[in-house]
Amino acid sequence: AGKNAGTSVMVYTPSLDRGRAERLALLADLHVALEQDELQLRYQPKLDLSRGAVTSVEALVRWAHPALGPLTPDAFVPLAESTGLIEQLTRVVLSQALQQCRAWQDAGLDLAVAVNLSARNVNDVTLPEHVAGAVVEAGLPAHKLILEITESSVMGDPERTVPVLERLAAIGVTLSLDDFGTGHSSLSYLQRLPVRELKIDRSFVRGLSLPREAQASAILVRSIIGLARSLDLRIVAEGVESAETLDQLRDYGCDVIQGYYVGRPLRAEDIEAAGPFPVLT
Ligand code: C2E
Ligand code: CA
Ligand code: CA
Ligand code: CA
């Protein structure tokens, strides 16, 4: 195996270029990782402003690679997506997140858990049945699960994806539209989707605190919030890094705040000990 090939035992022909060989090695390692529990979840708090409390957390996957060290999703999620391994990855993440949610419930901590879906997942007609089974297996009511989807993953083949989403919504799972504003958003398609939550993309939130972009970002964020309000969606702002931005978003009518200011992605045990989250006046 190549120099950076981790624990893989694959053998490469010299004609394979280095980048491709590394991807293949990482892919082989990811197969092993999925079997051997090398994937870990971090949980980032979502602060509900009206209640002044953290009412949900987003599960974010990490890979403790035995040779390369801890890897963030950008290093392996796209690879999993392009090879189909994402179906297994999502199932592993979903099951782990639901089990953790159940453990929190048993410990008296009332938290919903959000799991990210990829395009391939929302095109998978077997997903709703699997999700229903996983929720039952964890012994949780379906509303404890939030599934985050992106507009681009839905809009690739809406004839196929919309029925999958409708079945998920029928189970009682909450659907959340992630990275909102980065794709081809339009009112007409938003109305067709059974989503209950909309997450304003981090790039717009970040723009609020950049002098040269603040004014344009404020207009954009306020119009997204107005749109979401008119559709009766819960509005989440992600990537909030300061008290100033939190206050501004609260003034604009945001319901939920997520970002480093509220809390970084944490280990499950640190979620329990994380308080106090910023106290609201
Ligand atoms: P995302 O769903 O938009 O998740 C938010 C990302 O922003 C996370 O990065 C999070 O750590 C980061 N973040 C949160 N608050 C702040 C902040 O205040 N400032 C800044 N600068 N960043 C913040 P992460 O964990 O590296 O995840 C990146 C992306 O990988 C996620 O974007 C999501 O699309 C994907 N991903 C993560 N976990 C999973 C998973 O289990 N399954 C799938 N399919 N995708 C996942
Ligand atoms: Ca997300
Ligand atoms: Ca996002
Ligand atoms: Ca993103």
Short mmCIF file of C-alpha atoms and ligand atoms in Angstrom, two decimals:
data_model
loop_
_atom_site.label_atom_id
_atom_site.label_comp_id
_atom_site.label_asym_id
_atom_site.label_seq_id
_atom_site.Cartn_x
_atom_site.Cartn_y
_atom_site.Cartn_z
CA ALA A 1 0.00 0.00 0.00
CA GLY A 2 1.06 3.61 -0.52
CA LYS A 3 2.65 5.84 2.06
CA ASN A 4 -0.64 7.34 3.25
CA ALA A 5 -2.75 4.29 2.77
CA GLY A 6 -3.61 3.81 6.42
CA THR A 7 -4.46 0.28 7.45
CA SER A 8 -5.50 -0.81 4.01
CA VAL A 9 -3.84 -3.87 2.56
CA MET A 10 -4.68 -3.05 -1.04
CA VAL A 11 -1.97 -3.43 -3.66
CA TYR A 12 -1.74 -0.87 -6.43
CA THR A 13 -0.56 -1.14 -9.98
CA PRO A 14 2.01 1.54 -10.86
CA SER A 15 -0.32 2.93 -13.51
CA LEU A 16 -2.74 4.20 -10.90
CA ASP A 17 -2.05 7.80 -10.05
CA ARG A 18 -1.41 8.70 -6.47
CA GLY A 19 -4.67 10.56 -5.82
CA ARG A 20 -6.75 7.70 -7.12
CA ALA A 21 -4.74 5.14 -5.19
CA GLU A 22 -5.20 7.13 -2.00
CA ARG A 23 -8.93 7.36 -2.53
CA LEU A 24 -9.15 3.62 -3.10
CA ALA A 25 -7.15 2.95 0.05
CA LEU A 26 -9.34 5.32 2.06
CA LEU A 27 -12.42 3.64 0.66
CA ALA A 28 -11.15 0.21 1.73
CA ASP A 29 -10.42 1.64 5.18
CA LEU A 30 -13.91 3.14 5.34
CA HIS A 31 -15.44 -0.28 4.72
CA VAL A 32 -13.49 -1.55 7.72
CA ALA A 33 -14.34 1.53 9.80
CA LEU A 34 -18.04 0.96 9.29
CA GLU A 35 -17.69 -2.61 10.56
CA GLN A 36 -15.39 -1.76 13.43
CA ASP A 37 -17.06 1.27 14.98
CA GLU A 38 -14.36 3.76 14.03
CA LEU A 39 -17.02 6.34 13.24
CA GLN A 40 -17.91 8.59 16.14
CA LEU A 41 -20.52 11.26 16.52
CA ARG A 42 -20.21 14.75 17.89
CA TYR A 43 -23.36 16.62 18.88
CA GLN A 44 -23.81 20.34 18.35
CA PRO A 45 -26.48 22.09 20.43
CA LYS A 46 -29.36 23.98 18.83
CA LEU A 47 -30.67 26.71 21.14
CA ASP A 48 -34.43 27.37 21.06
CA LEU A 49 -34.77 31.11 21.70
CA SER A 50 -38.40 31.11 22.81
CA ARG A 51 -37.68 28.53 25.48
CA GLY A 52 -34.18 29.77 26.26
CA ALA A 53 -33.03 26.16 26.20
CA VAL A 54 -31.18 23.66 24.07
CA THR A 55 -33.94 21.38 22.78
CA SER A 56 -32.05 19.50 20.08
CA VAL A 57 -28.56 18.57 18.92
CA GLU A 58 -27.15 17.85 15.45
CA ALA A 59 -25.12 14.68 15.03
CA LEU A 60 -21.91 15.32 13.07
CA VAL A 61 -19.78 12.35 12.06
CA ARG A 62 -16.03 11.99 12.73
CA TRP A 63 -13.72 9.18 11.76
CA ALA A 64 -11.00 8.11 14.16
CA HIS A 65 -8.76 6.75 11.41
CA PRO A 66 -6.14 4.43 12.92
CA ALA A 67 -3.28 5.84 10.84
CA LEU A 68 -4.42 9.26 9.64
CA GLY A 69 -5.93 10.40 12.94
CA PRO A 70 -9.30 12.11 13.37
CA LEU A 71 -10.96 12.99 10.06
CA THR A 72 -13.79 15.49 9.51
CA PRO A 73 -16.66 14.67 7.13
CA ASP A 74 -15.21 16.57 4.17
CA ALA A 75 -12.38 14.00 4.07
CA PHE A 76 -14.65 10.98 3.63
CA VAL A 77 -18.37 11.78 3.24
CA PRO A 78 -18.02 12.81 -0.44
CA LEU A 79 -16.11 9.57 -1.05
CA ALA A 80 -18.86 7.57 0.62
CA GLU A 81 -21.44 9.44 -1.47
CA SER A 82 -19.72 8.73 -4.78
CA THR A 83 -19.33 5.02 -4.06
CA GLY A 84 -22.66 4.13 -2.50
CA LEU A 85 -21.13 3.44 0.89
CA ILE A 86 -23.13 6.40 2.18
CA GLU A 87 -26.17 4.17 2.60
CA GLN A 88 -24.36 2.11 5.20
CA LEU A 89 -22.75 5.19 6.76
CA THR A 90 -26.11 6.88 7.20
CA ARG A 91 -27.56 3.77 8.83
CA VAL A 92 -24.65 3.56 11.25
CA VAL A 93 -24.96 7.26 12.13
CA LEU A 94 -28.74 7.06 12.47
CA SER A 95 -28.61 4.08 14.78
CA GLN A 96 -25.87 5.58 16.95
CA ALA A 97 -27.64 8.95 17.18
CA LEU A 98 -30.97 7.36 18.11
CA GLN A 99 -29.38 5.17 20.76
CA GLN A 100 -27.71 8.24 22.25
CA CYS A 101 -30.98 10.15 22.16
CA ARG A 102 -32.61 7.29 24.04
CA ALA A 103 -29.80 7.29 26.62
CA TRP A 104 -30.31 11.02 27.17
CA GLN A 105 -34.03 10.48 27.55
CA ASP A 106 -33.39 7.78 30.14
CA ALA A 107 -31.10 10.23 31.96
CA GLY A 108 -33.88 12.82 32.04
CA LEU A 109 -32.45 14.96 29.22
CA ASP A 110 -35.16 15.86 26.73
CA LEU A 111 -33.31 16.37 23.43
CA ALA A 112 -34.29 15.73 19.83
CA VAL A 113 -31.46 14.57 17.58
CA ALA A 114 -30.78 15.71 14.00
CA VAL A 115 -29.09 13.48 11.43
CA ASN A 116 -27.78 14.62 8.04
CA LEU A 117 -28.93 12.82 4.89
CA SER A 118 -27.14 12.73 1.55
CA ALA A 119 -28.67 12.92 -1.91
CA ARG A 120 -28.45 9.16 -2.32
CA ASN A 121 -30.39 8.65 0.92
CA VAL A 122 -33.34 10.77 -0.17
CA ASN A 123 -33.42 8.82 -3.43
CA ASP A 124 -33.53 5.52 -1.54
CA VAL A 125 -37.13 4.30 -1.45
CA THR A 126 -36.27 1.82 1.34
CA LEU A 127 -35.17 4.64 3.67
CA PRO A 128 -38.56 5.46 5.29
CA GLU A 129 -39.09 1.85 6.32
CA HIS A 130 -35.57 1.66 7.70
CA VAL A 131 -35.99 4.90 9.64
CA ALA A 132 -39.30 3.74 11.09
CA GLY A 133 -37.64 0.52 12.25
CA ALA A 134 -34.64 2.32 13.73
CA VAL A 135 -36.86 4.69 15.72
CA VAL A 136 -38.91 1.81 17.11
CA GLU A 137 -35.76 -0.14 17.92
CA ALA A 138 -34.46 2.81 19.94
CA GLY A 139 -37.78 3.00 21.74
CA LEU A 140 -38.28 6.66 20.84
CA PRO A 141 -41.22 8.64 19.52
CA ALA A 142 -40.55 9.62 15.89
CA HIS A 143 -40.68 13.34 16.64
CA LYS A 144 -37.38 12.98 18.52
CA LEU A 145 -35.68 12.54 15.16
CA ILE A 146 -34.93 15.43 12.80
CA LEU A 147 -33.59 14.59 9.35
CA GLU A 148 -31.60 17.34 7.64
CA ILE A 149 -31.77 17.36 3.85
CA THR A 150 -30.44 19.85 1.31
CA GLU A 151 -32.44 21.42 -1.47
CA SER A 152 -29.96 20.23 -4.12
CA SER A 153 -30.29 16.62 -3.00
CA VAL A 154 -34.07 16.85 -3.25
CA MET A 155 -34.24 18.72 -6.54
CA GLY A 156 -32.14 16.27 -8.55
CA ASP A 157 -35.10 13.94 -9.05
CA PRO A 158 -38.14 15.34 -7.20
CA GLU A 159 -40.48 12.72 -8.70
CA ARG A 160 -38.54 10.18 -6.71
CA THR A 161 -37.45 12.16 -3.64
CA VAL A 162 -40.69 13.93 -2.72
CA PRO A 163 -42.57 10.65 -2.10
CA VAL A 164 -39.66 9.46 0.10
CA LEU A 165 -39.88 12.69 2.11
CA GLU A 166 -43.66 12.39 2.37
CA ARG A 167 -43.35 8.92 3.81
CA LEU A 168 -40.73 10.11 6.30
CA ALA A 169 -43.00 12.97 7.35
CA ALA A 170 -45.92 10.54 7.69
CA ILE A 171 -43.90 8.52 10.19
CA GLY A 172 -43.69 11.64 12.33
CA VAL A 173 -40.05 12.53 11.74
CA THR A 174 -39.27 16.25 11.42
CA LEU A 175 -37.68 17.24 8.11
CA SER A 176 -35.29 20.17 8.02
CA LEU A 177 -34.01 21.95 4.93
CA ASP A 178 -30.27 22.46 5.45
CA ASP A 179 -27.93 25.01 3.82
CA PHE A 180 -30.92 27.03 2.71
CA GLY A 181 -30.20 29.71 0.15
CA THR A 182 -27.24 27.99 -1.50
CA GLY A 183 -29.25 26.06 -4.09
CA HIS A 184 -32.04 27.04 -6.41
CA SER A 185 -34.68 27.99 -3.91
CA SER A 186 -38.14 28.95 -4.96
CA LEU A 187 -41.40 29.35 -3.17
CA SER A 188 -43.19 26.94 -5.44
CA TYR A 189 -40.97 23.98 -4.65
CA LEU A 190 -40.67 24.81 -0.96
CA GLN A 191 -44.44 24.52 -0.71
CA ARG A 192 -44.29 21.04 -2.20
CA LEU A 193 -41.92 19.70 0.45
CA PRO A 194 -43.17 18.35 3.80
CA VAL A 195 -40.43 20.22 5.70
CA ARG A 196 -41.05 21.85 9.07
CA GLU A 197 -37.69 23.54 9.61
CA LEU A 198 -35.39 25.67 7.50
CA LYS A 199 -31.71 26.25 8.26
CA ILE A 200 -30.22 29.47 6.94
CA ASP A 201 -26.81 28.65 5.50
CA ARG A 202 -23.75 29.55 7.51
CA SER A 203 -22.38 31.74 4.69
CA PHE A 204 -25.25 34.24 5.08
CA VAL A 205 -24.98 34.27 8.85
CA ARG A 206 -21.25 34.88 8.59
CA GLY A 207 -21.90 37.76 6.21
CA LEU A 208 -23.84 39.60 8.94
CA SER A 209 -20.60 40.31 10.79
CA LEU A 210 -18.43 41.16 7.78
CA PRO A 211 -18.36 44.96 7.28
CA ARG A 212 -18.49 44.81 3.49
CA GLU A 213 -21.27 42.24 3.39
CA ALA A 214 -23.32 43.11 6.46
CA GLN A 215 -25.98 45.16 4.71
CA ALA A 216 -26.59 42.76 1.85
CA SER A 217 -26.54 39.78 4.20
CA ALA A 218 -29.08 41.41 6.51
CA ILE A 219 -31.47 41.94 3.62
CA LEU A 220 -31.00 38.36 2.48
CA VAL A 221 -31.40 36.84 5.94
CA ARG A 222 -34.52 38.90 6.65
CA SER A 223 -36.13 37.89 3.39
CA ILE A 224 -35.38 34.20 4.03
CA ILE A 225 -36.95 34.56 7.48
CA GLY A 226 -39.99 36.29 5.99
CA LEU A 227 -40.36 33.49 3.46
CA ALA A 228 -40.04 30.80 6.12
CA ARG A 229 -42.53 32.61 8.36
CA SER A 230 -45.11 32.74 5.59
CA LEU A 231 -44.76 28.96 5.23
CA ASP A 232 -44.92 28.46 8.99
CA LEU A 233 -41.46 26.89 9.17
CA ARG A 234 -39.20 26.87 12.22
CA ILE A 235 -36.15 28.97 11.37
CA VAL A 236 -32.67 27.90 12.43
CA ALA A 237 -29.57 30.02 11.90
CA GLU A 238 -26.34 28.04 11.74
CA GLY A 239 -22.77 29.27 12.18
CA VAL A 240 -23.57 31.86 14.87
CA GLU A 241 -20.25 32.81 16.45
CA SER A 242 -21.04 35.89 18.58
CA ALA A 243 -23.57 37.42 20.95
CA GLU A 244 -24.05 40.29 18.49
CA THR A 245 -25.09 37.95 15.68
CA LEU A 246 -27.37 36.01 18.02
CA ASP A 247 -29.11 39.24 19.11
CA GLN A 248 -29.49 40.39 15.54
CA LEU A 249 -31.01 37.09 14.42
CA ARG A 250 -33.37 37.10 17.38
CA ASP A 251 -34.52 40.58 16.38
CA TYR A 252 -35.15 39.31 12.85
CA GLY A 253 -37.38 36.54 14.18
CA CYS A 254 -35.13 33.50 14.17
CA ASP A 255 -36.43 30.61 16.31
CA VAL A 256 -33.30 28.53 16.86
CA ILE A 257 -29.59 29.38 17.02
CA GLN A 258 -26.73 27.00 16.27
CA GLY A 259 -23.03 27.80 16.13
CA TYR A 260 -19.79 28.01 18.07
CA TYR A 261 -21.22 30.80 20.26
CA VAL A 262 -23.85 28.42 21.62
CA GLY A 263 -21.62 25.37 21.52
CA ARG A 264 -19.15 23.45 19.40
CA PRO A 265 -19.82 19.90 18.30
CA LEU A 266 -19.30 17.94 21.54
CA ARG A 267 -18.94 14.37 22.70
CA ALA A 268 -22.20 12.95 24.04
CA GLU A 269 -20.95 13.04 27.63
CA ASP A 270 -19.95 16.68 27.24
CA ILE A 271 -23.44 17.63 26.08
CA GLU A 272 -24.71 16.60 29.49
CA ALA A 273 -22.05 18.68 31.24
CA ALA A 274 -22.00 21.50 28.68
CA GLY A 275 -24.07 24.12 30.46
CA PRO A 276 -24.54 26.85 30.97
CA PHE A 277 -25.38 27.65 27.38
CA PRO A 278 -25.65 31.42 26.88
CA VAL A 279 -28.33 32.81 29.13
CA LEU A 280 -30.91 34.91 27.34
CA THR A 281 -32.49 38.07 28.61
P1 C2E B 1 -23.61 20.91 7.87
O1 C2E B 1 -24.70 19.90 7.99
O2 C2E B 1 -23.94 22.23 7.27
O3 C2E B 1 -23.00 21.04 9.34
C1 C2E B 1 -22.50 22.24 9.87
C2 C2E B 1 -21.00 22.31 9.82
O4 C2E B 1 -20.58 23.59 10.27
C3 C2E B 1 -20.30 21.30 10.73
O5 C2E B 1 -19.06 20.95 10.15
C4 C2E B 1 -20.07 22.14 12.00
O6 C2E B 1 -19.01 21.66 12.80
C5 C2E B 1 -19.75 23.47 11.39
N1 C2E B 1 -20.08 24.58 12.29
C6 C2E B 1 -21.06 24.61 13.23
N2 C2E B 1 -21.11 25.80 13.85
C7 C2E B 1 -20.14 26.56 13.30
C8 C2E B 1 -19.69 27.92 13.53
O7 C2E B 1 -20.19 28.66 14.38
N3 C2E B 1 -18.67 28.36 12.74
C9 C2E B 1 -18.09 27.56 11.80
N4 C2E B 1 -17.09 28.08 11.09
N5 C2E B 1 -18.49 26.29 11.56
C10 C2E B 1 -19.51 25.79 12.29
P2 C2E B 1 -18.61 19.43 10.02
O8 C2E B 1 -18.92 18.69 11.27
O9 C2E B 1 -17.20 19.44 9.52
O10 C2E B 1 -19.56 18.88 8.90
C11 C2E B 1 -19.46 19.35 7.58
C12 C2E B 1 -20.55 18.79 6.71
O11 C2E B 1 -20.42 17.37 6.59
C13 C2E B 1 -21.96 19.00 7.30
O12 C2E B 1 -22.39 20.28 6.99
C14 C2E B 1 -22.73 17.92 6.58
O13 C2E B 1 -23.11 18.35 5.30
C15 C2E B 1 -21.70 16.82 6.43
N6 C2E B 1 -21.93 15.79 7.49
C16 C2E B 1 -21.57 15.78 8.78
N7 C2E B 1 -21.99 14.66 9.41
C17 C2E B 1 -22.65 13.94 8.48
C18 C2E B 1 -23.33 12.67 8.49
O14 C2E B 1 -23.44 11.96 9.52
N8 C2E B 1 -23.88 12.25 7.31
C19 C2E B 1 -23.81 13.01 6.17
N9 C2E B 1 -24.40 12.54 5.06
N10 C2E B 1 -23.19 14.19 6.12
C20 C2E B 1 -22.62 14.65 7.25
CA CA B 2 -26.70 19.80 8.78
CA CA B 3 -25.83 23.40 7.14
CA CA B 4 -23.03 22.45 4.74
#
